[in-house]
XYZ file of C-alpha atoms in Angstrom:
266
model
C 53.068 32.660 66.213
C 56.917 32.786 66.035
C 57.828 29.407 66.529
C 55.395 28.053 63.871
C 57.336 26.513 61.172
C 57.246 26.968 57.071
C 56.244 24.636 54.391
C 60.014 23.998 53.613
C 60.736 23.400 57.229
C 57.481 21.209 57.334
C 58.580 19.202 54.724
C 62.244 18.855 55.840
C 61.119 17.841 59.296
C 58.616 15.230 57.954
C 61.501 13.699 55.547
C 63.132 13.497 59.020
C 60.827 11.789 60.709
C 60.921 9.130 57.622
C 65.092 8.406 57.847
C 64.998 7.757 61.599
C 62.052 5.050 61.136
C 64.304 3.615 58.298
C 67.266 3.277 60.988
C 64.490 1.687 63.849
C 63.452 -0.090 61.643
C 66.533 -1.582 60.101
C 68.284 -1.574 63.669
C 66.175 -1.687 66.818
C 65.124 -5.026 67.725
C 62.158 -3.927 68.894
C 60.927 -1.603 65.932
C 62.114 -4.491 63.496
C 59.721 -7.362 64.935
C 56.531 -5.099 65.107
C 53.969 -5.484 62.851
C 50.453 -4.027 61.941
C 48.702 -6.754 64.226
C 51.096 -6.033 66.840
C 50.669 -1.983 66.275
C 46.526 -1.740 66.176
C 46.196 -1.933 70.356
C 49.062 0.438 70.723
C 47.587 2.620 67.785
C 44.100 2.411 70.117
C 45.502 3.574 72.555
C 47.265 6.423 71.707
C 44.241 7.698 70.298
C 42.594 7.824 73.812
C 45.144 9.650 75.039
C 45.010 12.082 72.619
C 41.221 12.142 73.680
C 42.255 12.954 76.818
C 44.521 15.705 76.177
C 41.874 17.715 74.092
C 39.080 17.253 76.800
C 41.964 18.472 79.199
C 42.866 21.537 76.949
C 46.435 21.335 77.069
C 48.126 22.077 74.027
C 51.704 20.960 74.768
C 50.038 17.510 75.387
C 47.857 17.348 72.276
C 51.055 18.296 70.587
C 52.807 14.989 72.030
C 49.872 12.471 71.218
C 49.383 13.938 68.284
C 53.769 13.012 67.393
C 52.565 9.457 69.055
C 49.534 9.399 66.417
C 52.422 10.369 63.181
C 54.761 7.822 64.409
C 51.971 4.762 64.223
C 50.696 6.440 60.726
C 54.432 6.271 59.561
C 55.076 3.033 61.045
C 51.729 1.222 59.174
C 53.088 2.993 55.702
C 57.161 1.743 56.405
C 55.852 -2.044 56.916
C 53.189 -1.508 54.101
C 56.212 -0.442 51.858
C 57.930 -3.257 53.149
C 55.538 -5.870 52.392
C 54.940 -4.102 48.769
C 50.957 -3.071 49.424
C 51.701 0.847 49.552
C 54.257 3.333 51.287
C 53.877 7.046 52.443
C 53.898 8.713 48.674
C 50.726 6.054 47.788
C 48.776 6.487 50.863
C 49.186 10.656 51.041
C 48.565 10.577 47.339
C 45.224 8.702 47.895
C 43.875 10.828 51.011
C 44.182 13.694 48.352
C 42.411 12.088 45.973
C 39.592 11.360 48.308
C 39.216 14.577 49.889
C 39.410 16.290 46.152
C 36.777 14.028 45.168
C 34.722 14.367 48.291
C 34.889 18.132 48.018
C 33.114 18.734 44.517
C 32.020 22.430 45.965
C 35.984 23.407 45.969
C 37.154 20.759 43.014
C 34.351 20.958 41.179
C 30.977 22.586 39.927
C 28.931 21.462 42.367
C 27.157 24.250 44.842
C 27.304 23.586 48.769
C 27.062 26.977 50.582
C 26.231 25.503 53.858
C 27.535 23.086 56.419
C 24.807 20.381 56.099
C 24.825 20.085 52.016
C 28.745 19.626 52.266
C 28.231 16.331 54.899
C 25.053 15.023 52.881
C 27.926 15.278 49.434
C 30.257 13.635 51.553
C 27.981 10.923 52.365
C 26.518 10.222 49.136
C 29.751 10.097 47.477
C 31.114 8.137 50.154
C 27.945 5.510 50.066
C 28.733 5.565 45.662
C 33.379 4.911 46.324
C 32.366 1.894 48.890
C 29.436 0.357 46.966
C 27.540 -0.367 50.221
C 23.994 -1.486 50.313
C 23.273 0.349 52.872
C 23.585 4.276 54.144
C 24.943 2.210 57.246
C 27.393 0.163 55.896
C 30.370 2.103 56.887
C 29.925 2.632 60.265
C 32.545 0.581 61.912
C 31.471 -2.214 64.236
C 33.958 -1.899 66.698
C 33.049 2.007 67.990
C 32.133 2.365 71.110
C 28.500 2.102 71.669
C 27.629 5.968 72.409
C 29.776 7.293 69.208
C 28.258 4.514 66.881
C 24.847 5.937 67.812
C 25.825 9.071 66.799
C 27.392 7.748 63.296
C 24.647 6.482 62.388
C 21.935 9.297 63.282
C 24.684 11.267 61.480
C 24.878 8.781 58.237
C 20.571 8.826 58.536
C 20.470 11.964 58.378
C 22.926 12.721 55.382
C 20.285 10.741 53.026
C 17.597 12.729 54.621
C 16.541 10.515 57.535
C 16.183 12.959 60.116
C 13.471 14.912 62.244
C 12.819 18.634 61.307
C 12.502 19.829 64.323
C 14.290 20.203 67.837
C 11.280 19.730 69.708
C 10.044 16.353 67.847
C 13.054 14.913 68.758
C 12.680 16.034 72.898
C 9.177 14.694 72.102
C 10.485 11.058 71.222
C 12.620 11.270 74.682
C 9.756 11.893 76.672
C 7.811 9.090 74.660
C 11.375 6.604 75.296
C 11.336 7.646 78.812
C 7.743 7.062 79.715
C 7.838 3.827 77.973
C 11.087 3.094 80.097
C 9.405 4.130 83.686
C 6.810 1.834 82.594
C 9.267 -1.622 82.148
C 10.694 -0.095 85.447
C 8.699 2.470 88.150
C 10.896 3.012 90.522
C 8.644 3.128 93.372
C 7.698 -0.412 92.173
C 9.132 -2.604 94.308
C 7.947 -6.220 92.116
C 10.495 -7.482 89.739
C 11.354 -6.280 86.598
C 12.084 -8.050 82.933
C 14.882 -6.965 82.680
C 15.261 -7.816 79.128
C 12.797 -5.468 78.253
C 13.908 -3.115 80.618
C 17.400 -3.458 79.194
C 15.722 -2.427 75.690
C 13.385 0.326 76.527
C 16.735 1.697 78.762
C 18.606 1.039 74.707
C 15.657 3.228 73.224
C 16.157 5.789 75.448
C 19.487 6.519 75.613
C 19.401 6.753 71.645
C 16.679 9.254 71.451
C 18.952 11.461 74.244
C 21.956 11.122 72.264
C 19.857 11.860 68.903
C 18.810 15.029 70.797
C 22.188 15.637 71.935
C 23.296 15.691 67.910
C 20.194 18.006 67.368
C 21.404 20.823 69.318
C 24.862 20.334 68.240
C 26.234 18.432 71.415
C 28.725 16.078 71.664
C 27.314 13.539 73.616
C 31.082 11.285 73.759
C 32.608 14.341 74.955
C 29.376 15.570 76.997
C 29.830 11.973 79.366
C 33.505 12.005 79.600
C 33.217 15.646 80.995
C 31.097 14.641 83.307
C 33.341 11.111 84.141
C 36.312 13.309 84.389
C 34.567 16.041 86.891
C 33.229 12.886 88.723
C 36.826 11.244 89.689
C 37.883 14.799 90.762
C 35.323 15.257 92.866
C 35.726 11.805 94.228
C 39.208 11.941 94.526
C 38.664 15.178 96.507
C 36.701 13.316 99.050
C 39.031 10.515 99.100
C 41.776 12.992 100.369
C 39.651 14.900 102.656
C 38.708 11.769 104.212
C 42.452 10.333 104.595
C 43.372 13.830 105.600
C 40.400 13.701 108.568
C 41.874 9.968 109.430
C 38.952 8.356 108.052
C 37.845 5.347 106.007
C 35.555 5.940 103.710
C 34.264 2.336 103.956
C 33.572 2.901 107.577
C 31.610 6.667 107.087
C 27.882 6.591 106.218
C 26.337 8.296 102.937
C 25.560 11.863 104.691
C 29.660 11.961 106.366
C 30.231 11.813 102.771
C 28.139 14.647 101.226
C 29.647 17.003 102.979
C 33.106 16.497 101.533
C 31.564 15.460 98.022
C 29.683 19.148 98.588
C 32.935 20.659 99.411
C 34.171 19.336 96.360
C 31.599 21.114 93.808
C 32.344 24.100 95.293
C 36.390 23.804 94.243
């Protein structure tokens, strides 16, 4: 815990960070053209990398993406100031606004003694600050498929939308799963609609990733585990294979089980 820093060294660091994007800004040619069009794909991506680096558990590289993340946040609130919408002072001053209002169990008189009342608060007075029509309004459009799911079980569920119990929610899988084997029995060899296929497959996969939120699982980070564990266990094959002098296009299925076996067992 030695080499954490305090406040006043926070602080000076941070008002550090601000004078050297003056000077890029003012000086580098490529700092000085950017803008926050320019920034939003580079801003995207850093923010998968971060991803990565927490699924991979390595602190010094969440510490990195993490600087990569600041520099974008300071960059947005140096052109904002620039163009005269708001700077760093406006925007900080406004997250702790929000989070003062949003937390009317710690600000305020209002009682929240448990994890669920505090997200249904924040949802409620989030729904009342954006004026949507609906619980769903603020779940972006552009999230990924699997985490937009998620947002909006969670969002349903902060109004009161939700099942009460673990096992009526496994009970709607089993219901989405037989009514998926029936658009498509595998040991039916006729041809499928696939359209309805497609959304009984749609059905499903919501009802596993509502089940998922149920017991508290991540489902995002549940399916990248298992991506990441699949490429390593690939990529173990891959070698084995070059190392034995083969091709893997030129081995059959059961040549490559027994390396992809190998491979679970590392």
């Amino acid at each position: 815990m030695s080499n954490l820093s305090s406040r006043a060294e926070q602080l000076a660091a941070f008002d550090r960070l601000l004078t050297i994007m003056d000077e890029l800004r003012a000086q580098c040619p490529w700092d000085k053209k950017q803008t926050t069009e320019s920034l939003r794909h580079l801003t995207i991506e850093e923010t998968f990398e971060l991803s990565d680096a927490i699924l991979e558990g390595d602190p010094e590289e969440i510490k990195k993406e993490l600087g990569d993340i600041l520099l974008h946040i300071v960059f947005y609130a140096k052109i904002g100031s620039e163009e005269g919408n708001f700077d760093m002072a406006t925007l900080t001053h406004s997250l702790c606004e929000k989070l003062i209002r949003r937390h009317p169990h710690i600000y305020g008189d209002t009682i929240a003694q448990d994890e669920e009342t505090v997200k249904q608060n924040w949802e409620k007075i989030k729904l009342q600050e954006k004026g949507n029509v609906s619980v769903l309004g603020g779940v972006p459009k552009s999230l990924p498929a699997v985490i937009k799911a998620m947002r909006i079980q969670e969002k349903a569920r902060g109004v009161g939308f939700d099942w009460e119990e673990k096992h009526q929610v496994w009970e709607k899988v089993e219901e989405e799963m037989q009514e998926f084997k029936e658009e498509f029995n595998a040991a039916d060899e006729k041809e499928i609609d696939k359209e309805k296929a497609t959304a009984e497959f749609g059905d499903l996969l919501f009802s596993l990733i509502n089940y998922a939120r149920f017991i508290d699982i991540n489902p995002e980070e549940a399916l990248e585990r298992t991506n990441l564990k699949f490429i390593k266990r690939f990529q173990y094959l891959e070698n084995a294979a070059r190392q034995a002098g083969k091709n893997l296009s030129d081995m059959t299925l059961a040549e490559m089980d027994v390396y992809w076996n190998e491979a679970k067992k590392q």
